XYZ file of C-alpha atoms in Angstrom:
616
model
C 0.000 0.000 0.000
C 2.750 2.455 -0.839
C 2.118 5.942 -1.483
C 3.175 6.064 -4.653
C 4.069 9.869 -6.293
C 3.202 8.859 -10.081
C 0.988 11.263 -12.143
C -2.342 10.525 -12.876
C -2.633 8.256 -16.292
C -3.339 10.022 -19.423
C -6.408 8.906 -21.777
C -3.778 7.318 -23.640
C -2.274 5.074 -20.939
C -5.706 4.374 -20.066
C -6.459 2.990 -23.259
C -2.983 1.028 -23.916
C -5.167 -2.394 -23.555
C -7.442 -1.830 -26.212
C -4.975 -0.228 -28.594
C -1.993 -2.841 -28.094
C -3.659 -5.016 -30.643
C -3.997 -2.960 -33.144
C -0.379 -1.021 -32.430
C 0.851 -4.667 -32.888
C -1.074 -5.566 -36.311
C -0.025 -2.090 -37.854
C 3.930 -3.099 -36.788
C 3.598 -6.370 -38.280
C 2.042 -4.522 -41.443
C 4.316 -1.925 -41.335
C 7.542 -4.283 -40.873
C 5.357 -6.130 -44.433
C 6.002 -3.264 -45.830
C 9.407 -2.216 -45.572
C 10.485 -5.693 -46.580
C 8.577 -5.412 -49.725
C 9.726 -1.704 -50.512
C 13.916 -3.609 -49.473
C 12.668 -5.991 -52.250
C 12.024 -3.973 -54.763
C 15.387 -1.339 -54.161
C 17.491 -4.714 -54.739
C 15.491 -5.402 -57.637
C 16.239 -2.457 -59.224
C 19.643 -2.369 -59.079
C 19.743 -6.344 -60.566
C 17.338 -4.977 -63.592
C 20.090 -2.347 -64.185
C 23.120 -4.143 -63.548
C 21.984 -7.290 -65.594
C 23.603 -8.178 -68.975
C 20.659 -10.577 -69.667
C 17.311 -10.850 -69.408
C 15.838 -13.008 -67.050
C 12.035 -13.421 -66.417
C 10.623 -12.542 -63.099
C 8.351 -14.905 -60.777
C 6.086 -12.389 -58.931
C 5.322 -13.353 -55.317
C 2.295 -12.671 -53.515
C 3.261 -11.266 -49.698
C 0.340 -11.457 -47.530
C -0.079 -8.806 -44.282
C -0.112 -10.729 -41.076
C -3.247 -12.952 -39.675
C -5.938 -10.739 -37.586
C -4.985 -11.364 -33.788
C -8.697 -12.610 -33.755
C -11.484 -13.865 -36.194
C -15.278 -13.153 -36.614
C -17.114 -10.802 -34.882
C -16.741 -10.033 -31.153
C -19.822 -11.419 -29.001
C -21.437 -8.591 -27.083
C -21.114 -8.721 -23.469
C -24.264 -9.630 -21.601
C -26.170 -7.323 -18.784
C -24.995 -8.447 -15.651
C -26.221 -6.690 -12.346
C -25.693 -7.053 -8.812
C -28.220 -5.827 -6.305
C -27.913 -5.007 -2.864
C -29.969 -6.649 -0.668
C -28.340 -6.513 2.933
C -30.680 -5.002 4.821
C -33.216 -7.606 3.253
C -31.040 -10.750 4.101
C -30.964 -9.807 7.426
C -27.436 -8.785 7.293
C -26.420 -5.282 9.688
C -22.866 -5.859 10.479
C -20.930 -2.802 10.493
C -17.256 -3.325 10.828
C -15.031 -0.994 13.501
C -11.585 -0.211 12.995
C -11.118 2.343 16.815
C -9.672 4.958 14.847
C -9.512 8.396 17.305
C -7.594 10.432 15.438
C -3.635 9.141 15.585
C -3.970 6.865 11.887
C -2.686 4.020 12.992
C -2.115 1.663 10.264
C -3.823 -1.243 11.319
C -6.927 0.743 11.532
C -7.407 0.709 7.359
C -6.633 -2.183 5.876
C -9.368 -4.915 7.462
C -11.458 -6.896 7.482
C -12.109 -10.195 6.118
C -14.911 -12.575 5.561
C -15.807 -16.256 5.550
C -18.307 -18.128 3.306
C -18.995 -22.123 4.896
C -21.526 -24.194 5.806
C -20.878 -24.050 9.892
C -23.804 -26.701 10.777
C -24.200 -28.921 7.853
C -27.288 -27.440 6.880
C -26.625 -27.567 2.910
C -26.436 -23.363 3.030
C -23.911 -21.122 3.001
C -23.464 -19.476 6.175
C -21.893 -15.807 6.477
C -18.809 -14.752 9.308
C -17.922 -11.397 9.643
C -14.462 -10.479 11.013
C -14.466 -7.368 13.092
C -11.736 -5.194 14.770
C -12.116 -3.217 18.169
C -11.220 0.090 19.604
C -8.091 1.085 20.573
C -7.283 0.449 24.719
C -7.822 3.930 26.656
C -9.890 4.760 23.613
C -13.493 3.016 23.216
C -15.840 5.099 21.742
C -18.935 2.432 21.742
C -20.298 -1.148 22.657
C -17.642 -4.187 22.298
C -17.301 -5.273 18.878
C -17.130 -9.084 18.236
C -17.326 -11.120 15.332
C -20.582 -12.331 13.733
C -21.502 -15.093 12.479
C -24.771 -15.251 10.088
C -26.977 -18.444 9.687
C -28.133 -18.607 6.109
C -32.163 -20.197 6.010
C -31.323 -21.515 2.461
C -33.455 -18.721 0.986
C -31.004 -16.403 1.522
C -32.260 -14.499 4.834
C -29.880 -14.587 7.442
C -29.849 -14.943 11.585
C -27.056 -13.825 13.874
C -26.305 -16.847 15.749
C -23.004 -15.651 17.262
C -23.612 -15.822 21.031
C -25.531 -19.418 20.403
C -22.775 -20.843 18.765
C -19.845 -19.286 20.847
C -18.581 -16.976 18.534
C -18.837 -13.552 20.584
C -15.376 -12.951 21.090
C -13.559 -9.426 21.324
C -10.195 -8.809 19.412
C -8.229 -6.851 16.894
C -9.496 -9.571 14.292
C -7.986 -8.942 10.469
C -8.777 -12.130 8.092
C -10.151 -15.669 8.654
C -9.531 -19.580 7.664
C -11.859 -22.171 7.692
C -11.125 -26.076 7.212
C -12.211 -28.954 9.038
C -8.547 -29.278 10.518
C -9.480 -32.745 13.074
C -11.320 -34.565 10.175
C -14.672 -34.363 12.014
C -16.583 -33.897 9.267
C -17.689 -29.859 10.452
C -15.255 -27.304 9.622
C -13.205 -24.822 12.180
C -12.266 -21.383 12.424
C -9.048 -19.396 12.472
C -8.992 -15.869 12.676
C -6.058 -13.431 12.334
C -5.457 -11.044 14.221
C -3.260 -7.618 15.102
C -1.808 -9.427 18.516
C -2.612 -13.036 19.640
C -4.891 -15.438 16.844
C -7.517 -17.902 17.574
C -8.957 -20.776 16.542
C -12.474 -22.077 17.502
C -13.567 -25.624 16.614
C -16.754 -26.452 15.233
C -18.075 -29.020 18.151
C -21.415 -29.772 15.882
C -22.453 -26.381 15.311
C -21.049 -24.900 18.454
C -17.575 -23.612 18.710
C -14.583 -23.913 21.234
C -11.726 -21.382 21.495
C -8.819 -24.313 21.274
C -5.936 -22.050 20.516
C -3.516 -22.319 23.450
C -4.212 -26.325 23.198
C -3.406 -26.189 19.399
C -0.394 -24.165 19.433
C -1.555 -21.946 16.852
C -1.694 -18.324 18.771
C 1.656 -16.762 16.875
C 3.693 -14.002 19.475
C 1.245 -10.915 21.051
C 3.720 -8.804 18.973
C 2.479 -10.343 15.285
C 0.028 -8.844 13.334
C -1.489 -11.327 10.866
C -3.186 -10.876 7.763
C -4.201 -13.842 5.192
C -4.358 -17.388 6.640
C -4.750 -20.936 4.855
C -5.698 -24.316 5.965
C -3.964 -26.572 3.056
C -2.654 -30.279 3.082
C 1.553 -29.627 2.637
C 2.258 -33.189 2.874
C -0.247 -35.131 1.516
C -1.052 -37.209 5.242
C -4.731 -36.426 4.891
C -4.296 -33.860 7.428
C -4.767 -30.091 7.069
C -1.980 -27.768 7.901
C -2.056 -23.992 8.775
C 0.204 -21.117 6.837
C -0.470 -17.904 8.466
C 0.984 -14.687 6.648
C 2.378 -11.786 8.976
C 2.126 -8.047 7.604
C 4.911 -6.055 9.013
C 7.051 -5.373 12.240
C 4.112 -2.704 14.159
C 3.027 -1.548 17.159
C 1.534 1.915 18.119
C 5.062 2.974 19.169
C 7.055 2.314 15.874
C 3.549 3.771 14.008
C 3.369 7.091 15.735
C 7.398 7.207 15.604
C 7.607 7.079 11.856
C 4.564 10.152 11.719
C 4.072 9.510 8.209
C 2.058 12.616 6.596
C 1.049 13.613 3.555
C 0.855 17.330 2.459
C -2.313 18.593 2.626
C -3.635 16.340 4.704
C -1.283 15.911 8.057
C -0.447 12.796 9.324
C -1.213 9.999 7.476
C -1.505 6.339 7.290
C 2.304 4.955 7.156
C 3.105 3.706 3.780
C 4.549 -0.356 4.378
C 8.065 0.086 3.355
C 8.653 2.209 6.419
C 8.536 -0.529 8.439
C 10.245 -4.242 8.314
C 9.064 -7.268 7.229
C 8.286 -10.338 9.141
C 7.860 -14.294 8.484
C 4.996 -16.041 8.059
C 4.251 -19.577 9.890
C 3.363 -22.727 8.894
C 2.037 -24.955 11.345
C 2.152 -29.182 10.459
C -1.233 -30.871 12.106
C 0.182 -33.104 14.713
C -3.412 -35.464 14.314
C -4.463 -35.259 18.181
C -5.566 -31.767 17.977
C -2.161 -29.909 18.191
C 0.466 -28.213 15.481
C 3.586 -27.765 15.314
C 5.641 -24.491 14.266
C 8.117 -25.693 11.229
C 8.458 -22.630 9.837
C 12.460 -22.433 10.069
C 12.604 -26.075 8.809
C 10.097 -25.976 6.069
C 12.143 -23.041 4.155
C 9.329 -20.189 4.220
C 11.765 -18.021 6.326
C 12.597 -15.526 3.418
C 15.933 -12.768 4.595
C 17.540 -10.128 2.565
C 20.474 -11.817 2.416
C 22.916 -8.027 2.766
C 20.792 -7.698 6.076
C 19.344 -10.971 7.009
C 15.940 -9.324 7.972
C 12.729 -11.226 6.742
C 11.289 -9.605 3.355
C 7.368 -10.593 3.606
C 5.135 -8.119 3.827
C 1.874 -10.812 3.574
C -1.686 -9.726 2.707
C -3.075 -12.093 0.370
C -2.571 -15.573 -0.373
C -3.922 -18.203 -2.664
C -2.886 -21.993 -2.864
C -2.174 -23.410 -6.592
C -0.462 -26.190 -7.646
C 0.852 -24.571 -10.426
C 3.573 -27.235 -11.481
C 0.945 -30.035 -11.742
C 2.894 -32.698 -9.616
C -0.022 -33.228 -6.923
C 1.812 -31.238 -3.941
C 0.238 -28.102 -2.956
C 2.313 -25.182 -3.391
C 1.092 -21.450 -2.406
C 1.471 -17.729 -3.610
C 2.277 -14.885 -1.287
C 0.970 -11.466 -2.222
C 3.458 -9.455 -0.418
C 3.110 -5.504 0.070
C 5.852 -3.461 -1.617
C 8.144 -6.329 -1.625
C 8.621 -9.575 -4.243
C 5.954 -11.897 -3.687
C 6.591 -15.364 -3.057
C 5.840 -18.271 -4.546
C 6.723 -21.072 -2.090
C 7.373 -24.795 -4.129
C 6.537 -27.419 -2.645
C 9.229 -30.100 -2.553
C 7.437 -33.332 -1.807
C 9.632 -33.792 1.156
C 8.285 -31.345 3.854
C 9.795 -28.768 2.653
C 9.303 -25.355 0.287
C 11.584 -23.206 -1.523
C 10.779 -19.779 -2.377
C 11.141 -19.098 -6.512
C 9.002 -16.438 -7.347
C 11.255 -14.499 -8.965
C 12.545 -17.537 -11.120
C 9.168 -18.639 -11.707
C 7.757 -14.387 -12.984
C 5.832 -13.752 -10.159
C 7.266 -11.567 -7.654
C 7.708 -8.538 -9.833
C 5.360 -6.434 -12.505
C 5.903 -6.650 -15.941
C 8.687 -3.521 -15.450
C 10.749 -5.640 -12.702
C 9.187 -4.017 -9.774
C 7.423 -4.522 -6.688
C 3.543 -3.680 -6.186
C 2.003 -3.055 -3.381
C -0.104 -6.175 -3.788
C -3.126 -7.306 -1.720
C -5.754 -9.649 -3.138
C -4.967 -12.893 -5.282
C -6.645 -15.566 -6.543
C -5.935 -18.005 -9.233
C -7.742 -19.945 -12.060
C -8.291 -21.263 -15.322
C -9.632 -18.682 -16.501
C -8.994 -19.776 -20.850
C -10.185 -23.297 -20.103
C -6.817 -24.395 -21.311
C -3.605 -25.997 -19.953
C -2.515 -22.095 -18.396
C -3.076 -21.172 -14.494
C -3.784 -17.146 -14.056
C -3.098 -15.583 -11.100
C -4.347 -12.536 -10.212
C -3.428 -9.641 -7.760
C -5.203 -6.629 -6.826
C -2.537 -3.433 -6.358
C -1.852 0.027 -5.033
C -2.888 3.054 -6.908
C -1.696 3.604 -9.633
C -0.778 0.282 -10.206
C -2.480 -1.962 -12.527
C -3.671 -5.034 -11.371
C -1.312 -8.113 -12.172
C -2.319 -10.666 -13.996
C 0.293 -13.748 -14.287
C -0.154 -16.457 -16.550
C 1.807 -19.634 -17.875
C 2.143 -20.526 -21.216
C 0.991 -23.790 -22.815
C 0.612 -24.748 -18.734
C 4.564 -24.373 -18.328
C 6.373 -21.731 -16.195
C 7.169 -19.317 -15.846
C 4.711 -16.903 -15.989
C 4.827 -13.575 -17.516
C 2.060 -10.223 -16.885
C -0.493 -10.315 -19.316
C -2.648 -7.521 -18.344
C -2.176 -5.637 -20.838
C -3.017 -7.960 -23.838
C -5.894 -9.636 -21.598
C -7.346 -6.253 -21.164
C -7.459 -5.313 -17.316
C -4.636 -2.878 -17.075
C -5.705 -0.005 -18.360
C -8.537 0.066 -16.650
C -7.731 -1.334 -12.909
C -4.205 1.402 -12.784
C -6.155 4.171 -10.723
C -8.489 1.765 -8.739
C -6.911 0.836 -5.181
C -7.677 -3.188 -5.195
C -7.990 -5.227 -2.288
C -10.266 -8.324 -2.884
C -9.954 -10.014 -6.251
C -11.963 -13.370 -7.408
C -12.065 -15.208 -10.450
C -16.077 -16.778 -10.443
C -18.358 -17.443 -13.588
C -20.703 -14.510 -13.158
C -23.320 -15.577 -15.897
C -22.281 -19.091 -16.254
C -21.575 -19.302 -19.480
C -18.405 -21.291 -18.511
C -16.012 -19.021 -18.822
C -14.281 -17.427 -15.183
C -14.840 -13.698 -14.598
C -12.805 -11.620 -12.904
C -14.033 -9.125 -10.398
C -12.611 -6.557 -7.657
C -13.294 -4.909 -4.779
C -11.743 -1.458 -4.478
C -10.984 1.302 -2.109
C -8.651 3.957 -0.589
C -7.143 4.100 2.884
C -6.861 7.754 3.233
C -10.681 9.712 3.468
C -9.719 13.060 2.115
C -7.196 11.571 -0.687
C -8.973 13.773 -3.211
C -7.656 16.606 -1.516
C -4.028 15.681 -2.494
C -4.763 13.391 -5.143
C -7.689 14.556 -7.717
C -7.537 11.189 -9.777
C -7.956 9.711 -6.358
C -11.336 8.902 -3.832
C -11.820 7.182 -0.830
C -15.175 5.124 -1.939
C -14.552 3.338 -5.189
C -16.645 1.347 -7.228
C -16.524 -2.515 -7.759
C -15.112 -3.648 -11.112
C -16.361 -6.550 -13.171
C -14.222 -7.907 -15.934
C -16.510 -10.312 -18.678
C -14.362 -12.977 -19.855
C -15.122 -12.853 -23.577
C -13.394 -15.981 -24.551
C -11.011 -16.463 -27.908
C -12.710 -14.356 -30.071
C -12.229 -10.565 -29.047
C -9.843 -8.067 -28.915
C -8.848 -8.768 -25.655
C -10.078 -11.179 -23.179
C -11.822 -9.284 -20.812
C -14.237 -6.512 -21.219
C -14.885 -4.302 -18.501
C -18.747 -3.764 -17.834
C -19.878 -0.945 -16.443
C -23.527 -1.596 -15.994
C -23.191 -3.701 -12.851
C -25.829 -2.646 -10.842
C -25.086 -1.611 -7.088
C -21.446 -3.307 -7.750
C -20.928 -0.168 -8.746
C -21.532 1.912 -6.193
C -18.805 3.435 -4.346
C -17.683 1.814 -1.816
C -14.237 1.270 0.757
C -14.161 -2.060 -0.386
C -11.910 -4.502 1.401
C -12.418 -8.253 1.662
C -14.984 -10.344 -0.849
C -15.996 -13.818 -1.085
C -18.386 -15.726 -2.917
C -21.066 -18.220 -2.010
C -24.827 -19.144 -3.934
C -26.859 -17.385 -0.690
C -30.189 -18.141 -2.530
C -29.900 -21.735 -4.125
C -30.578 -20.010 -7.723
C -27.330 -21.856 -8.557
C -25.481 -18.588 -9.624
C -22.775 -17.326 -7.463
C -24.078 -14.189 -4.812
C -21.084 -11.702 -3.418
C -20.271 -10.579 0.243
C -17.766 -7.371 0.477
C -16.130 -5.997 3.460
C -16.057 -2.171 3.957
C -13.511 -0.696 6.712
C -15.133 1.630 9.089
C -18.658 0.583 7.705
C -21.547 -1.796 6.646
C -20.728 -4.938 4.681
C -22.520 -5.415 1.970
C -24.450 -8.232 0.523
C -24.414 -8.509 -3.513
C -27.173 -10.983 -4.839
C -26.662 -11.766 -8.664
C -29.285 -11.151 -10.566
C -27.891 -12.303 -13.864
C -30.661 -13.931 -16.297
C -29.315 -15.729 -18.997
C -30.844 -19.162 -17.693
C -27.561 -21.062 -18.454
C -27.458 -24.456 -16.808
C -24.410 -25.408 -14.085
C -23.309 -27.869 -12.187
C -21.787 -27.470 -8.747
C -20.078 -29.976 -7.140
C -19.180 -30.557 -3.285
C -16.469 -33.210 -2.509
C -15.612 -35.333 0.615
C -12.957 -36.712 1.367
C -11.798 -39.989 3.106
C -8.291 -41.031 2.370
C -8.163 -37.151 1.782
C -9.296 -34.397 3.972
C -12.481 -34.336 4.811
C -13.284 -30.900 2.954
C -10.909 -32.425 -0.204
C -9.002 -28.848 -0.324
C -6.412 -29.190 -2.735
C -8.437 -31.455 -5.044
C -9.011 -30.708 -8.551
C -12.450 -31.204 -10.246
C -12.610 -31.191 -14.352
C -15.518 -31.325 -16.219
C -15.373 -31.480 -19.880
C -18.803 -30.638 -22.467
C -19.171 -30.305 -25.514
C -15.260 -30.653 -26.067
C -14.500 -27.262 -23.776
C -12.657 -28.443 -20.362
C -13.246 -26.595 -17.278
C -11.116 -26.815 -14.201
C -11.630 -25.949 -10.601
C -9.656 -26.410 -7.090
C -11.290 -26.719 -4.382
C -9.912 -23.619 -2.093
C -11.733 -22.031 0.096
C -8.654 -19.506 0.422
C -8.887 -16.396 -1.804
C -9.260 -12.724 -2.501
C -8.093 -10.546 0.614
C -8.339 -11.866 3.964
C -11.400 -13.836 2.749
C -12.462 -17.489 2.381
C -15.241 -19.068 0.054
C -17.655 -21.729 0.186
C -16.101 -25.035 -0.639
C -18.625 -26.620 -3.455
C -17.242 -25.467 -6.706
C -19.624 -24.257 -9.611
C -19.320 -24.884 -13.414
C -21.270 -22.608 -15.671
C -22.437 -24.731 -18.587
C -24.255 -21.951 -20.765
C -27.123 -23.932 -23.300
C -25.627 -27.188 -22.973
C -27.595 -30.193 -21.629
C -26.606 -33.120 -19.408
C -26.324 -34.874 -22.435
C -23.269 -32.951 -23.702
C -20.939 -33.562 -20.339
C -18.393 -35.606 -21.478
C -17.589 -36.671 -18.027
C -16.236 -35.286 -14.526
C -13.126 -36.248 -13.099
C -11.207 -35.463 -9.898
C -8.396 -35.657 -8.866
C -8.013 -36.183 -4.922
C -5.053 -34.948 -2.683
C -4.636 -38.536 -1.407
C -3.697 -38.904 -5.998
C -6.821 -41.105 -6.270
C -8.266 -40.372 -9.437
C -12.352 -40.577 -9.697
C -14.668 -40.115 -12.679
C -17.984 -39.255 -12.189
C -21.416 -39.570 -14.554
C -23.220 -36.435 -14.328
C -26.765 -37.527 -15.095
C -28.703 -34.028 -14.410
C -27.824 -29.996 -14.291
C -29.011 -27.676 -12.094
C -27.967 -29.063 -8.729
C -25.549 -29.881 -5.979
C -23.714 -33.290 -6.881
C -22.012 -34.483 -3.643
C -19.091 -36.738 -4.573
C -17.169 -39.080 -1.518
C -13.906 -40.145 -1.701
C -13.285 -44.059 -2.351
C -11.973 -45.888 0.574
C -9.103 -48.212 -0.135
């Protein structure tokens, strides 16, 4: 989240995405050209320098192919509509600022879409933060968790279940970490962390026990509950932000003309290292941070580098470990390999992730990842500062490294002067192709003082993946309904609220509501959406890969619940199937964490398929 001092874009730089196409066709054209005009001086000079006559073949040169064929299919209406206050829904998140802009105060909090007592609907929890000590200005805050009816009308059931608890909370993990078959709760937190587990419906604060509390003097950010050795156990990465407390915060006094003191950009203070905790099987973890290799140091200074906000799991080389992405703040992100052995090593710069396209460091936020061209190719997105384009980091022909296609896939231009935090790839209309969408906002309220280009509220941005055949492959629509309203977006997660089998949104705003997006899309596509449990795997089958191939197009989906900014979502994964019928699925297949692979007949659209794993 640095400052940065860059000049507003010009209309030009805003429109480098749609352009690039077309600069590139008229180079290849123009590079045609001079080749024939080179042809024709040497020509010349053999028609005068000749003593004989000798008859010329002609040759045809044709310009370069089009980039893309046919004509470009129109993007569809697609609207969100805001129906919090309908749903039942009145969080309202507090950050205790008084006055001093303390840093922790802007950047939360997160969310958590899951399925807390088995019902079959997604359930909503809400991550709050608290006043500052000496400071209170109003009633405790606590986090809330919302019991979905199936209709999409929610309950507060936090004191029922357990869940009324106090603290400076930032994001949340959810995974069913003792194999009970209903899944726990970890939340981050600025100070000590917590996790509660799910005792059939009710939960139990089982930190101290577990051994997952981190020091008093961490503040975490993104969390994930993920397999790392394959045991059929989950394991717990937590990401640290920076080195903070109120004393190094109000000793920096970071300001900004115009508007006093300010919040302090990141690379003012140090880095710290993340955790990773190995599930011991009886209820308790063990730190192996140090001997896992996630410890990252400058080597000239030996200090730790991260600066962790976001992170997304992927298993990006295909060799059925599960490796993990680390959007860090002003400094490289990490991509952390897993070696099969217990052990990771950090390549992101090898691999062309921990850098933008220019070789330099973003302050990056949200991620998520996807197959988003139904191909071979893993994307992975990342939601920056200011000024800074989103990233957008792809493979090619589903080989590393990756490179920053943003530009030709047509989300640069148009994410450089939003501020991202949460990012998701979901099919929004179901047409089976993933969308990309973000949740943006400032951290400064009176930015447009010192900044004109700048505002504190900013809208939502949906990006229409238009497939092969367009210019580029997204298409920003601007139509979205209240997705569009301005808003200080933080965290966002997805979940179907309703049942109506399309995907519904919940966003985080700091300092205010959260806000409850149902989508109203109506193209009547048919989907599929499938929920897995596993046996030889874990129970909630994170890590596993479903595929489901129609009509010869081949969709792919992990099941993650670990995405977007300090955010989790639910665990069944959907495919969007557009016109096609039941008929036309060639078949299903998954691939299990335990390596078991499973095809599946898919008989019927339109519903929840719930696959187990086979038991040996």
């Amino acid at each position: 989240m640095n400052e940065r001092r860059n000049e507003p874009p010009t209309l030009d730089e805003l429109s480098a995405d749609a352009r690039v196409a077309r600069i590139f066709r008229r180079s290849a054209i123009g590079a045609g050209l001079v080749t024939v005009i080179a042809a024709g001086g040497l020509l010349s000079w053999w028609w005068l320098e000749r003593d004989t006559p000798v008859p010329i073949e002609e040759v045809t040169i044709l310009a370069p192919a089009p980039l893309f064929t046919g004509e470009p299919e129109t993007a569809p209406p697609l609207r969100f509509t805001d129906v919090t206050e309908a749903s039942g829904i009145d969080f309202i998140h507090v950050n205790g600022a008084y006055g001093e802009r303390l840093l922790p105060e802007t950047i939360g909090s997160g969310v958590a879409v899951f399925d807390f007592n088995n019902s079959g609907h997604q359930d909503i929890l809400l991550v709050n933060s608290t006043w500052w000590p000496g400071h209170e200005a109003g009633e405790p805050t606590r986090l809330t968790l919302y019991r979905n009816d199936g209709t999409g009308h929610f309950t507060d059931v936090t004191e029922e279940v357990g869940l009324d608890v106090e603290l400076y909370g930032m994001g949340v993990a959810v995974g069913d970490y003792d194999n009970d078959g209903w899944v726990d709760v970890f939340i981050t937190a600025v100070g000590k962390n917590r996790l509660f587990r799910n005792e059939q419906g009710r939960f139990r604060d089982v930190t101290d026990e577990a051994g997952v509390g981190g020091l008093e003097r961490d503040w975490s950010t993104a969390a994930a509950f993920f397999d790392s050795n394959n045991n059929g156990l989950l394991d717990l990465y937590v990401g640290n932000y920076v080195e903070w407390s109120p004393e190094i915060d109000l000793e920096i006094d970071f300001r900004l003309t115009g508007l006093g003191r300010a919040y302090g950009a990141p690379n003012h203070f140090n880095g710290v290292h993340g955790h990773l905790y190995r599930n011991n099987g009886d209820g308790t973890f063990s730190d192996v941070s140090a001997e896992a290799g996630i410890r990252v140091v400058e080597p000239a200074t030996g200090r730790a580098v991260g600066k962790a906000l976001g992170v997304v799991l992927v298993d990006y080389d295909n060799d059925g470990w599960m490796d993990f992405v680390v959007a860090n703040d002003t400094v490289r992100n990490f991509l952390f390999r897993n070696r099969g052995d217990g052990t990771f090593e950090e390549i992101g710069a090898l691999e062309g992730v921990a850098f933008d396209r220019d070789g330099r460091a973003t302050g990056a936020m949200g991620i998520d990842a996807g197959w988003f061209r139904n191909d071979d190719d893993i994307g992975i997105a990342i939601g920056n500062f200011a000024n800074e384009p989103s990233s957008l980091y792809v493979t090619a022909d589903g080989q590393p490294p990756f490179a920053d296609e943003a530009m030709i896939d047509g989300i640069a231009g148009p994410t450089r002067l939003a501020l991202t935090f949460g990012v998701l790839f979901l099919d929004v209309d179901l047409n089976g192709r993933l969308d990309l969408i973000q949740a943006n906002g400032h951290l400064e309220h009176e930015i447009n003082t010192v900044q004109p280009s700048q505002h504190y509220e900013q809208p939502g941005q949906l990006f229409w993946n238009c497939g092969e055949d367009c210019p580029t492959r997204f298409t920003e629509i601007r139509d979205t309904g209240d997705l569009a309203v301005p808003m200080v977006g933080r965290a966002m997660a997805y979940g179907d609220f309703d049942g109506d089998g399309d995907l519904d949104l919940i966003v985080t705003q700091n300092g205010r509501a959260a806000v409850l997006l149902r989508n109203d899309q109506d193209r009547g596509h048919n989907w599929l959406r499938v929920r897995l449990i596993g046996t030889q795997s874990n129970r909630d089958a994170i890590g596993a890969v479903v595929t489901l191939t129609a009509d010869g197009v081949t969709q792919r989906r992990m099941v993650s619940p670990t995405r977007s900014y300090l955010s989790q979502v639910e665990l069944p994964v959907t495919f969007g199937l557009g016109n096609l019928t039941a008929a036309e699925v060639d078949g299903l297949e998954i691939r299990w964490p335990s390596g078991l692979v499973q095809q599946v007949e898919v008989t019927a659209l339109n519903q929840l398929l719930t696959v187990e794993e086979p038991k040996p």
